[in-house]
mmCIF file of C-alpha atoms and ligand atoms in Angstrom:
data_model
loop_
_atom_site.group_PDB
_atom_site.id
_atom_site.type_symbol
_atom_site.label_atom_id
_atom_site.label_comp_id
_atom_site.label_asym_id
_atom_site.label_seq_id
_atom_site.Cartn_x
_atom_site.Cartn_y
_atom_site.Cartn_z
ATOM 1 C CA MET T 1 11.385 19.711 -14.577
ATOM 2 C CA THR T 2 13.201 20.423 -11.318
ATOM 3 C CA ILE T 3 11.593 22.445 -8.537
ATOM 4 C CA ALA T 4 13.334 23.714 -5.404
ATOM 5 C CA ILE T 5 11.171 25.065 -2.597
ATOM 6 C CA ARG T 6 13.307 26.981 -0.111
ATOM 7 C CA GLN T 7 12.953 28.476 3.341
ATOM 8 C CA ILE T 8 9.810 26.506 3.955
ATOM 9 C CA ARG T 9 8.606 24.816 7.139
ATOM 10 C CA ILE T 10 8.733 21.058 6.531
ATOM 11 C CA LEU T 11 6.523 18.605 8.398
ATOM 12 C CA ASP T 12 7.985 15.366 7.122
ATOM 13 C CA GLY T 13 5.182 12.981 8.125
ATOM 14 C CA HIS T 14 7.445 11.104 10.570
ATOM 15 C CA GLY T 15 6.731 13.698 13.239
ATOM 16 C CA ARG T 16 9.770 15.853 12.519
ATOM 17 C CA LYS T 17 9.681 19.575 11.844
ATOM 18 C CA ILE T 18 12.274 21.669 10.052
ATOM 19 C CA GLU T 19 11.656 25.411 10.393
ATOM 20 C CA ARG T 20 13.674 26.550 7.384
ATOM 21 C CA GLY T 21 14.044 23.762 4.937
ATOM 22 C CA THR T 22 14.435 22.992 1.268
ATOM 23 C CA VAL T 23 12.636 20.350 -0.750
ATOM 24 C CA VAL T 24 13.915 19.501 -4.226
ATOM 25 C CA ILE T 25 11.658 17.690 -6.689
ATOM 26 C CA GLU T 26 12.901 16.208 -9.921
ATOM 27 C CA GLY T 27 10.440 14.594 -12.280
ATOM 28 C CA GLU T 28 7.978 12.609 -10.195
ATOM 29 C CA ARG T 29 10.175 12.272 -7.123
ATOM 30 C CA ILE T 30 11.571 14.102 -4.147
ATOM 31 C CA VAL T 31 15.354 14.053 -4.567
ATOM 32 C CA ALA T 32 16.373 16.007 -1.473
ATOM 33 C CA ALA T 33 14.807 17.406 1.674
ATOM 34 C CA GLY T 34 16.406 18.939 4.759
ATOM 35 C CA PRO T 35 17.504 22.173 6.456
ATOM 36 C CA ASP T 36 18.290 24.928 3.918
ATOM 37 C CA GLN T 37 22.036 24.944 4.566
ATOM 38 C CA THR T 38 22.369 21.182 3.909
ATOM 39 C CA ILE T 39 20.755 21.109 0.457
ATOM 40 C CA ARG T 40 22.589 22.093 -2.738
ATOM 41 C CA LEU T 41 20.274 23.624 -5.296
ATOM 42 C CA PRO T 42 20.441 22.026 -8.714
ATOM 43 C CA ARG T 43 21.126 24.429 -11.574
ATOM 44 C CA GLY T 44 18.144 25.489 -13.637
ATOM 45 C CA ALA T 45 15.598 24.544 -11.004
ATOM 46 C CA ARG T 46 12.414 26.552 -10.667
ATOM 47 C CA ARG T 47 12.866 28.222 -7.284
ATOM 48 C CA ILE T 48 9.945 28.818 -4.992
ATOM 49 C CA ASP T 49 10.226 31.074 -1.954
ATOM 50 C CA GLY T 50 8.559 29.141 0.848
ATOM 51 C CA ARG T 51 8.668 31.777 3.571
ATOM 52 C CA GLY T 52 5.491 31.657 5.661
ATOM 53 C CA LEU T 53 4.456 28.381 4.069
ATOM 54 C CA THR T 54 4.436 24.796 5.342
ATOM 55 C CA ILE T 55 4.967 21.705 3.228
ATOM 56 C CA LEU T 56 3.529 18.320 4.166
ATOM 57 C CA PRO T 57 3.204 14.977 2.447
ATOM 58 C CA GLY T 58 -0.008 14.849 0.396
ATOM 59 C CA LEU T 59 -2.708 13.853 2.866
ATOM 60 C CA ILE T 60 -4.329 10.405 2.916
ATOM 61 C CA ASP T 61 -7.934 9.564 3.819
ATOM 62 C CA CYS T 62 -8.365 5.848 4.498
ATOM 63 C CA HIS T 63 -12.164 5.836 4.442
ATOM 64 C CA VAL T 64 -14.257 7.595 1.822
ATOM 65 C CA HIS T 65 -17.212 6.713 -0.402
ATOM 66 C CA PHE T 66 -17.099 8.490 -3.755
ATOM 67 C CA CYS T 67 -20.545 7.132 -4.679
ATOM 68 C CA LEU T 68 -22.087 9.085 -1.820
ATOM 69 C CA GLY T 69 -22.415 12.850 -2.100
ATOM 70 C CA ALA T 70 -23.104 13.768 1.534
ATOM 71 C CA GLU T 71 -26.822 13.806 0.772
ATOM 72 C CA ALA T 72 -29.136 13.829 3.807
ATOM 73 C CA ASP T 73 -30.511 10.447 2.768
ATOM 74 C CA VAL T 74 -27.688 8.652 1.009
ATOM 75 C CA VAL T 75 -29.600 5.388 0.723
ATOM 76 C CA ALA T 76 -32.394 7.112 -1.191
ATOM 77 C CA ALA T 77 -29.878 9.014 -3.339
ATOM 78 C CA VAL T 78 -28.149 5.837 -4.469
ATOM 79 C CA GLU T 79 -31.485 4.119 -5.119
ATOM 80 C CA GLN T 80 -32.824 7.021 -7.157
ATOM 81 C CA GLU T 81 -29.877 7.915 -9.364
ATOM 82 C CA SER T 82 -28.591 5.813 -12.244
ATOM 83 C CA SER T 83 -25.153 4.280 -11.920
ATOM 84 C CA ALA T 84 -23.951 6.554 -14.739
ATOM 85 C CA VAL T 85 -24.947 9.643 -12.764
ATOM 86 C CA THR T 86 -23.239 8.231 -9.691
ATOM 87 C CA LEU T 87 -20.013 7.864 -11.630
ATOM 88 C CA LEU T 88 -20.161 11.464 -12.889
ATOM 89 C CA LYS T 89 -20.856 12.644 -9.351
ATOM 90 C CA ALA T 90 -17.951 10.564 -8.063
ATOM 91 C CA ALA T 91 -15.587 12.212 -10.555
ATOM 92 C CA GLU T 92 -16.577 15.648 -9.261
ATOM 93 C CA LEU T 93 -16.124 14.528 -5.637
ATOM 94 C CA ALA T 94 -12.688 13.135 -6.470
ATOM 95 C CA ARG T 95 -11.705 16.506 -7.936
ATOM 96 C CA ARG T 96 -12.750 18.323 -4.752
ATOM 97 C CA THR T 97 -10.800 15.835 -2.681
ATOM 98 C CA VAL T 98 -7.490 16.364 -4.433
ATOM 99 C CA GLN T 99 -7.959 20.139 -4.451
ATOM 100 C CA ALA T 100 -8.290 19.920 -0.673
ATOM 101 C CA GLY T 101 -4.820 18.401 -0.462
ATOM 102 C CA PHE T 102 -5.818 14.752 -0.116
ATOM 103 C CA THR T 103 -3.740 13.055 -2.786
ATOM 104 C CA THR T 104 -4.579 9.460 -1.807
ATOM 105 C CA VAL T 105 -7.798 7.890 -0.585
ATOM 106 C CA ARG T 106 -9.115 4.443 0.150
ATOM 107 C CA ASP T 107 -12.674 4.001 -1.142
ATOM 108 C CA VAL T 108 -14.240 1.351 1.084
ATOM 109 C CA GLY T 109 -17.554 0.784 -0.616
ATOM 110 C CA PHE T 110 -19.054 1.848 -3.938
ATOM 111 C CA ARG T 111 -22.424 0.868 -5.363
ATOM 112 C CA ASP T 112 -20.819 -1.033 -8.248
ATOM 113 C CA HIS T 113 -17.470 -1.593 -9.936
ATOM 114 C CA ALA T 114 -17.433 1.818 -11.632
ATOM 115 C CA VAL T 115 -15.022 3.030 -8.941
ATOM 116 C CA PHE T 116 -12.300 1.064 -10.743
ATOM 117 C CA ALA T 117 -13.125 2.983 -13.923
ATOM 118 C CA LEU T 118 -12.831 6.241 -11.978
ATOM 119 C CA LYS T 119 -9.439 5.151 -10.672
ATOM 120 C CA GLN T 120 -8.284 4.362 -14.190
ATOM 121 C CA ALA T 121 -9.597 7.666 -15.558
ATOM 122 C CA ILE T 122 -7.705 9.588 -12.867
ATOM 123 C CA GLU T 123 -4.498 7.630 -13.456
ATOM 124 C CA SER T 124 -4.639 8.281 -17.182
ATOM 125 C CA GLY T 125 -5.125 12.009 -16.604
ATOM 126 C CA LEU T 126 -8.639 12.078 -18.030
ATOM 127 C CA THR T 127 -10.094 13.625 -14.894
ATOM 128 C CA PRO T 128 -8.476 15.093 -11.765
ATOM 129 C CA GLY T 129 -8.505 13.200 -8.497
ATOM 130 C CA PRO T 130 -6.444 11.450 -5.865
ATOM 131 C CA ARG T 131 -4.715 8.105 -6.096
ATOM 132 C CA ILE T 132 -7.467 5.611 -5.195
ATOM 133 C CA LEU T 133 -7.291 2.235 -3.502
ATOM 134 C CA ALA T 134 -10.774 0.829 -3.879
ATOM 135 C CA ALA T 135 -12.714 -2.048 -2.396
ATOM 136 C CA GLY T 136 -15.582 -2.118 -4.892
ATOM 137 C CA LEU T 137 -18.701 -3.486 -3.228
ATOM 138 C CA ALA T 138 -18.612 -4.018 0.531
ATOM 139 C CA ILE T 139 -19.303 -7.609 1.556
ATOM 140 C CA CYS T 140 -22.225 -7.905 3.976
ATOM 141 C CA MET T 141 -24.712 -10.462 5.203
ATOM 142 C CA PRO T 142 -28.177 -10.672 3.631
ATOM 143 C CA GLY T 143 -30.170 -7.701 4.885
ATOM 144 C CA GLY T 144 -27.021 -6.392 6.506
ATOM 145 C CA HIS T 145 -25.615 -2.901 6.923
ATOM 146 C CA ALA T 146 -24.313 -1.167 3.813
ATOM 147 C CA ARG T 147 -26.175 -3.474 1.445
ATOM 148 C CA PHE T 148 -27.044 -0.424 -0.691
ATOM 149 C CA ILE T 149 -23.340 -0.258 -1.568
ATOM 150 C CA GLY T 150 -22.661 -3.913 -0.882
ATOM 151 C CA ARG T 151 -22.841 -7.452 -2.037
ATOM 152 C CA GLU T 152 -24.878 -9.690 0.240
ATOM 153 C CA ALA T 153 -23.377 -13.100 0.946
ATOM 154 C CA GLN T 154 -24.105 -15.842 3.417
ATOM 155 C CA GLY T 155 -21.969 -18.854 4.199
ATOM 156 C CA ILE T 156 -18.288 -19.383 3.607
ATOM 157 C CA GLU T 157 -18.527 -20.300 -0.066
ATOM 158 C CA ALA T 158 -20.717 -17.316 -0.930
ATOM 159 C CA VAL T 159 -18.367 -14.958 0.927
ATOM 160 C CA ARG T 160 -15.345 -16.410 -0.862
ATOM 161 C CA ALA T 161 -17.068 -15.916 -4.220
ATOM 162 C CA ALA T 162 -18.063 -12.342 -3.353
ATOM 163 C CA VAL T 163 -14.512 -11.446 -2.328
ATOM 164 C CA GLN T 164 -13.125 -13.125 -5.436
ATOM 165 C CA ASP T 165 -15.449 -11.051 -7.628
ATOM 166 C CA GLN T 166 -14.194 -7.795 -6.085
ATOM 167 C CA LEU T 167 -10.581 -8.868 -6.572
ATOM 168 C CA THR T 168 -11.224 -9.859 -10.182
ATOM 169 C CA ALA T 169 -12.832 -6.488 -10.819
ATOM 170 C CA GLY T 170 -9.741 -4.705 -9.460
ATOM 171 C CA ALA T 171 -10.168 -4.380 -5.709
ATOM 172 C CA GLU T 172 -6.948 -3.518 -3.870
ATOM 173 C CA VAL T 173 -8.578 -3.910 -0.473
ATOM 174 C CA ILE T 174 -11.605 -5.874 0.700
ATOM 175 C CA LYS T 175 -14.285 -4.324 2.887
ATOM 176 C CA VAL T 176 -16.380 -6.494 5.161
ATOM 177 C CA ILE T 177 -19.297 -5.480 7.351
ATOM 178 C CA ALA T 178 -18.859 -6.977 10.831
ATOM 179 C CA SER T 179 -21.599 -5.059 12.641
ATOM 180 C CA GLY T 180 -24.797 -3.165 12.034
ATOM 181 C CA GLY T 181 -24.548 0.475 11.056
ATOM 182 C CA VAL T 182 -25.972 3.937 11.394
ATOM 183 C CA LEU T 183 -27.299 4.667 7.916
ATOM 184 C CA THR T 184 -28.907 1.356 6.978
ATOM 185 C CA PRO T 185 -32.414 1.193 8.436
ATOM 186 C CA GLY T 186 -33.174 -1.860 10.538
ATOM 187 C CA THR T 187 -29.600 -2.668 11.527
ATOM 188 C CA SER T 188 -28.232 -2.004 14.975
ATOM 189 C CA PRO T 189 -24.636 -0.784 15.356
ATOM 190 C CA ASP T 190 -23.948 -2.920 18.401
ATOM 191 C CA GLU T 191 -25.005 -6.212 16.819
ATOM 192 C CA ALA T 192 -22.390 -8.400 15.149
ATOM 193 C CA GLN T 193 -22.909 -9.192 11.471
ATOM 194 C CA MET T 194 -21.245 -11.966 9.448
ATOM 195 C CA THR T 195 -19.754 -14.889 11.394
ATOM 196 C CA VAL T 196 -16.113 -15.220 12.403
ATOM 197 C CA GLU T 197 -15.840 -18.067 9.896
ATOM 198 C CA GLU T 198 -17.196 -15.895 7.081
ATOM 199 C CA LEU T 199 -14.896 -13.035 8.032
ATOM 200 C CA ARG T 200 -11.955 -15.425 8.146
ATOM 201 C CA ALA T 201 -12.859 -16.739 4.682
ATOM 202 C CA ALA T 202 -12.780 -13.163 3.371
ATOM 203 C CA VAL T 203 -9.351 -12.579 4.916
ATOM 204 C CA GLU T 204 -8.024 -15.841 3.413
ATOM 205 C CA VAL T 205 -9.193 -15.147 -0.131
ATOM 206 C CA ALA T 206 -7.865 -11.589 0.061
ATOM 207 C CA ALA T 207 -4.536 -12.817 1.467
ATOM 208 C CA ALA T 208 -4.175 -15.314 -1.379
ATOM 209 C CA HIS T 209 -4.090 -12.253 -3.662
ATOM 210 C CA GLY T 210 -1.887 -10.197 -1.367
ATOM 211 C CA ARG T 211 -4.741 -7.952 -0.304
ATOM 212 C CA HIS T 212 -5.783 -6.661 3.103
ATOM 213 C CA VAL T 213 -9.216 -6.476 4.690
ATOM 214 C CA ALA T 214 -10.945 -3.481 6.297
ATOM 215 C CA ALA T 215 -13.823 -4.267 8.619
ATOM 216 C CA HIS T 216 -16.699 -1.965 9.426
ATOM 217 C CA ALA T 217 -17.513 -2.472 13.118
ATOM 218 C CA HIS T 218 -19.205 -0.223 15.661
ATOM 219 C CA GLY T 219 -19.925 -2.693 18.458
ATOM 220 C CA ALA T 220 -17.270 -4.533 20.451
ATOM 221 C CA SER T 221 -18.543 -8.002 19.528
ATOM 222 C CA GLY T 222 -18.345 -7.236 15.806
ATOM 223 C CA MET T 223 -14.898 -5.712 16.292
ATOM 224 C CA LYS T 224 -13.633 -8.804 18.094
ATOM 225 C CA ASN T 225 -15.051 -11.181 15.477
ATOM 226 C CA ALA T 226 -13.229 -9.203 12.828
ATOM 227 C CA LEU T 227 -10.021 -9.053 14.852
ATOM 228 C CA ARG T 228 -10.057 -12.814 15.472
ATOM 229 C CA ALA T 229 -10.608 -13.332 11.753
ATOM 230 C CA GLY T 230 -7.402 -11.393 11.072
ATOM 231 C CA VAL T 231 -8.567 -8.125 9.487
ATOM 232 C CA HIS T 232 -6.100 -5.247 9.152
ATOM 233 C CA SER T 233 -8.207 -2.266 10.144
ATOM 234 C CA ILE T 234 -11.336 -1.604 12.133
ATOM 235 C CA GLU T 235 -13.446 1.164 10.663
ATOM 236 C CA HIS T 236 -15.295 3.338 13.239
ATOM 237 C CA ALA T 237 -14.503 1.216 16.349
ATOM 238 C CA THR T 238 -17.229 3.205 18.041
ATOM 239 C CA LEU T 239 -18.035 1.059 21.066
ATOM 240 C CA MET T 240 -14.540 -0.367 21.570
ATOM 241 C CA ASP T 241 -13.999 -2.270 24.824
ATOM 242 C CA ASP T 242 -10.763 -3.090 26.638
ATOM 243 C CA GLU T 243 -10.387 -6.480 25.058
ATOM 244 C CA ALA T 244 -10.809 -5.135 21.530
ATOM 245 C CA ALA T 245 -8.314 -2.330 22.207
ATOM 246 C CA GLY T 246 -5.859 -4.898 23.567
ATOM 247 C CA LEU T 247 -6.168 -7.084 20.484
ATOM 248 C CA MET T 248 -5.628 -4.109 18.188
ATOM 249 C CA THR T 249 -2.534 -2.925 20.032
ATOM 250 C CA GLN T 250 -1.105 -6.433 20.198
ATOM 251 C CA ARG T 251 -1.670 -7.222 16.520
ATOM 252 C CA GLY T 252 -0.989 -3.768 15.117
ATOM 253 C CA VAL T 253 -4.489 -3.466 13.698
ATOM 254 C CA TYR T 254 -5.402 0.084 12.763
ATOM 255 C CA MET T 255 -8.350 2.014 14.065
ATOM 256 C CA VAL T 256 -9.851 4.249 11.384
ATOM 257 C CA PRO T 257 -12.077 6.314 13.645
ATOM 258 C CA THR T 258 -14.204 8.359 11.162
ATOM 259 C CA LEU T 259 -15.182 10.775 13.925
ATOM 260 C CA SER T 260 -16.630 13.085 11.277
ATOM 261 C CA ALA T 261 -19.267 10.564 10.194
ATOM 262 C CA LEU T 262 -21.055 10.234 13.513
ATOM 263 C CA ALA T 263 -20.482 13.863 14.457
ATOM 264 C CA THR T 264 -21.981 15.356 11.283
ATOM 265 C CA THR T 265 -25.015 13.068 11.445
ATOM 266 C CA ALA T 266 -25.514 13.622 15.184
ATOM 267 C CA ALA T 267 -25.221 17.414 14.826
ATOM 268 C CA CYS T 268 -28.005 17.554 12.289
ATOM 269 C CA PRO T 269 -31.186 19.231 13.613
ATOM 270 C CA THR T 270 -34.685 17.752 13.279
ATOM 271 C CA GLY T 271 -35.960 18.261 9.762
ATOM 272 C CA CYS T 272 -32.491 18.288 8.146
ATOM 273 C CA GLY T 273 -33.510 15.321 6.028
ATOM 274 C CA ILE T 274 -31.398 12.614 7.650
ATOM 275 C CA PRO T 275 -33.786 9.757 8.477
ATOM 276 C CA ASP T 276 -34.674 9.751 12.183
ATOM 277 C CA SER T 277 -33.350 6.222 12.682
ATOM 278 C CA ALA T 278 -29.866 7.278 11.570
ATOM 279 C CA ARG T 279 -29.898 10.508 13.562
ATOM 280 C CA SER T 280 -30.882 8.869 16.804
ATOM 281 C CA LYS T 281 -28.327 6.046 16.391
ATOM 282 C CA ALA T 282 -25.570 8.603 15.811
ATOM 283 C CA LYS T 283 -26.642 10.813 18.706
ATOM 284 C CA ASN T 284 -26.628 7.820 21.049
ATOM 285 C CA MET T 285 -23.110 6.811 20.118
ATOM 286 C CA VAL T 286 -21.176 10.017 19.584
ATOM 287 C CA ARG T 287 -19.962 10.459 23.181
ATOM 288 C CA GLN T 288 -18.998 6.811 23.447
ATOM 289 C CA HIS T 289 -17.122 7.121 20.151
ATOM 290 C CA GLU T 290 -15.112 10.033 21.520
ATOM 291 C CA LYS T 291 -14.301 7.958 24.595
ATOM 292 C CA SER T 292 -13.147 5.069 22.420
ATOM 293 C CA PHE T 293 -10.926 7.399 20.420
ATOM 294 C CA ARG T 294 -9.308 8.840 23.557
ATOM 295 C CA ALA T 295 -8.790 5.328 24.911
ATOM 296 C CA ALA T 296 -7.167 4.257 21.639
ATOM 297 C CA VAL T 297 -4.756 7.219 21.770
ATOM 298 C CA ARG T 298 -3.903 6.505 25.398
ATOM 299 C CA ARG T 299 -3.323 2.800 24.774
ATOM 300 C CA GLY T 300 -1.253 3.221 21.663
ATOM 301 C CA VAL T 301 -3.674 1.617 19.206
ATOM 302 C CA PRO T 302 -2.399 2.451 15.702
ATOM 303 C CA ILE T 303 -4.649 5.133 14.215
ATOM 304 C CA ALA T 304 -5.076 6.126 10.574
ATOM 305 C CA LEU T 305 -7.299 8.966 9.466
ATOM 306 C CA GLY T 306 -10.589 8.281 7.738
ATOM 307 C CA THR T 307 -13.610 10.535 7.401
ATOM 308 C CA ASP T 308 -16.329 8.386 5.840
ATOM 309 C CA ALA T 309 -16.710 11.338 3.461
ATOM 310 C CA GLY T 310 -19.923 11.088 1.499
ATOM 311 C CA THR T 311 -22.123 10.207 4.467
ATOM 312 C CA PRO T 312 -24.762 12.841 5.344
ATOM 313 C CA PHE T 313 -23.335 16.396 5.410
ATOM 314 C CA ASN T 314 -19.826 14.911 5.606
ATOM 315 C CA TYR T 315 -18.465 16.574 2.488
ATOM 316 C CA HIS T 316 -15.722 15.396 0.173
ATOM 317 C CA GLY T 317 -13.155 18.192 0.266
ATOM 318 C CA ASP T 318 -13.738 18.826 3.972
ATOM 319 C CA ASN T 319 -11.675 15.754 4.868
ATOM 320 C CA ALA T 320 -9.360 17.811 7.099
ATOM 321 C CA GLN T 321 -12.241 18.327 9.530
ATOM 322 C CA GLU T 322 -11.240 14.942 10.933
ATOM 323 C CA LEU T 323 -7.874 16.424 11.993
ATOM 324 C CA GLU T 324 -9.620 19.205 13.842
ATOM 325 C CA ARG T 325 -11.822 16.690 15.649
ATOM 326 C CA MET T 326 -8.823 14.557 16.660
ATOM 327 C CA VAL T 327 -7.030 17.599 18.063
ATOM 328 C CA THR T 328 -10.153 18.695 19.949
ATOM 329 C CA LEU T 329 -10.174 15.240 21.556
ATOM 330 C CA GLY T 330 -6.630 15.662 22.829
ATOM 331 C CA MET T 331 -4.296 14.487 20.095
ATOM 332 C CA THR T 332 -1.393 16.829 19.308
ATOM 333 C CA PRO T 333 -1.527 18.458 15.863
ATOM 334 C CA MET T 334 1.704 16.639 14.911
ATOM 335 C CA ASP T 335 0.284 13.247 15.884
ATOM 336 C CA ALA T 336 -2.947 14.029 14.057
ATOM 337 C CA ILE T 337 -0.982 14.895 10.916
ATOM 338 C CA MET T 338 0.859 11.584 11.183
ATOM 339 C CA THR T 339 -2.476 9.705 11.077
ATOM 340 C CA CYS T 340 -3.038 10.989 7.537
ATOM 341 C CA THR T 341 0.568 10.785 6.337
ATOM 342 C CA SER T 342 3.039 8.116 7.514
ATOM 343 C CA ALA T 343 0.517 6.034 9.504
ATOM 344 C CA ALA T 344 -2.074 6.016 6.731
ATOM 345 C CA ALA T 345 0.611 5.082 4.205
ATOM 346 C CA ARG T 346 1.590 2.143 6.428
ATOM 347 C CA LEU T 347 -2.004 0.936 6.638
ATOM 348 C CA LEU T 348 -2.298 1.195 2.856
ATOM 349 C CA ARG T 349 1.129 -0.446 2.439
ATOM 350 C CA LEU T 350 2.306 2.482 0.347
ATOM 351 C CA SER T 351 5.072 3.638 2.696
ATOM 352 C CA ALA T 352 7.746 3.017 0.111
ATOM 353 C CA GLU T 353 6.092 5.581 -2.169
ATOM 354 C CA ILE T 354 4.153 8.155 -0.165
ATOM 355 C CA GLY T 355 3.323 9.481 3.297
ATOM 356 C CA THR T 356 6.614 11.188 4.138
ATOM 357 C CA ILE T 357 8.908 13.840 2.719
ATOM 358 C CA GLU T 358 12.253 12.214 1.997
ATOM 359 C CA ALA T 359 14.493 11.591 -0.961
ATOM 360 C CA GLY T 360 13.171 8.845 -3.203
ATOM 361 C CA LYS T 361 9.505 9.240 -2.350
ATOM 362 C CA GLN T 362 6.918 10.225 -4.910
ATOM 363 C CA ALA T 363 6.317 13.946 -4.911
ATOM 364 C CA ASP T 364 2.717 13.980 -3.680
ATOM 365 C CA LEU T 365 2.841 17.102 -1.549
ATOM 366 C CA LEU T 366 0.711 19.779 0.051
ATOM 367 C CA VAL T 367 1.847 23.377 0.584
ATOM 368 C CA VAL T 368 -0.229 25.556 2.901
ATOM 369 C CA ASP T 369 -0.078 29.165 3.993
ATOM 370 C CA GLY T 370 0.679 29.276 7.739
ATOM 371 C CA ASN T 371 1.537 26.763 10.402
ATOM 372 C CA PRO T 372 -0.895 23.868 10.930
ATOM 373 C CA LEU T 373 0.854 22.973 14.193
ATOM 374 C CA ARG T 374 -0.444 26.277 15.576
ATOM 375 C CA ASN T 375 -3.805 26.118 13.842
ATOM 376 C CA ILE T 376 -4.833 22.712 12.535
ATOM 377 C CA GLY T 377 -8.056 24.224 11.185
ATOM 378 C CA LEU T 378 -6.213 26.055 8.416
ATOM 379 C CA LEU T 379 -5.916 22.743 6.549
ATOM 380 C CA LEU T 380 -9.681 22.931 6.055
ATOM 381 C CA LYS T 381 -9.530 26.308 4.347
ATOM 382 C CA GLN T 382 -9.304 26.174 0.569
ATOM 383 C CA GLU T 383 -7.865 29.712 0.446
ATOM 384 C CA ARG T 384 -4.909 28.630 2.610
ATOM 385 C CA ILE T 385 -3.854 25.929 0.168
ATOM 386 C CA ALA T 386 -0.928 27.289 -1.809
ATOM 387 C CA GLY T 387 -0.347 24.188 -3.874
ATOM 388 C CA VAL T 388 -1.205 20.535 -4.231
ATOM 389 C CA MET T 389 1.409 18.460 -6.038
ATOM 390 C CA GLN T 390 0.888 15.018 -7.524
ATOM 391 C CA ARG T 391 3.856 13.094 -8.890
ATOM 392 C CA GLY T 392 5.958 16.212 -9.133
ATOM 393 C CA ARG T 393 3.387 18.513 -10.742
ATOM 394 C CA PHE T 394 1.363 21.208 -9.049
ATOM 395 C CA VAL T 395 -2.252 20.393 -9.913
ATOM 396 C CA SER T 396 -4.086 22.903 -7.751
ATOM 397 C CA GLY T 397 -3.614 26.127 -5.784
ATOM 398 C CA PRO T 398 -1.808 29.365 -6.742
ATOM 399 C CA LEU T 399 1.530 27.558 -7.206
ATOM 400 C CA SER T 400 0.005 25.590 -10.103
ATOM 401 C CA GLN T 401 -0.554 28.843 -11.955
ATOM 402 C CA ALA T 402 3.023 30.092 -11.828
HETATM 403 ZN ZN1 ZN D 1 -18.084 4.034 5.419
#
């Protein structure tokens, strides 16, 4: 099947815009993209009139948790539901995610290894959802943050074994917990967790299998431990200091800010059901987090979009809210879009396949009604999504019905 979308605004993911362009898709791949007058239309192609529409690479969220359903008390939810129910819930959340135009996600912590089953079910067409790169269980210290979706390990040998188990189960990225967190009671975001040696052991075992490591870290000391251990992304980076920012810039380590996670928890009024400990931690850090994000933009720290979708009131399917938050904090809409297209693909090491619109890339694409450079918020509106394409097939939106 060949599809030619004409007279459409193209945002190619590299930061370029073509006002009246054509994108040609053949089978699973993009075979041509450029200004209308430069592209010859193949005979027999299904032609789509793209006037008024914008086409972007399918969006990428580098930080979600499909085992969490944005419940007010996610720890209690995971403790109370069976793992089978969690998996069914996760399938539904994956469906919402792809319908929202996010065609790839990185799941950085699931309560068990069922996330690999979900990935397989999506790939085989059994259930709709995005391409998933999953970590399985997060690796944390005993009593540490995220233990409700983690594997507790202490000492180098135990950490190596824990990482090895995730890799054996199918992990394509390893998640380590290098500081306390917001949602786990009794842990403090600014304290470091796991030692540099343990973090380094995790990086080494992952590297031996060609895998990268994502580190959860709010506080600067946890961030710097993780950076010295050689991780590839810092998740949250809430209380980033100058030294940490310098190390990230120097080494090309990505910040995955997850502004939505702290903001949705902090915005929750008394009585909303989020435990008080989590609400007050988030409220205390949200301004500082915004400052860290602005500093990262100013200093040229690589940034890839992540929402932490699944945390309280941070809904799967609303992933584009993160774009709106980035733009509110001073990023241009084009730069924000790059954090969830080309930059995210680089972090996930999938640049050869996805993240930009150019000949040869897989046809994971998003078509929206209007111009997100003028109004970034339209990406959040389901009714503005004209079509979501995965591997050359429209799977959602009005264009899938034609
Ligand atoms: Zn998270």
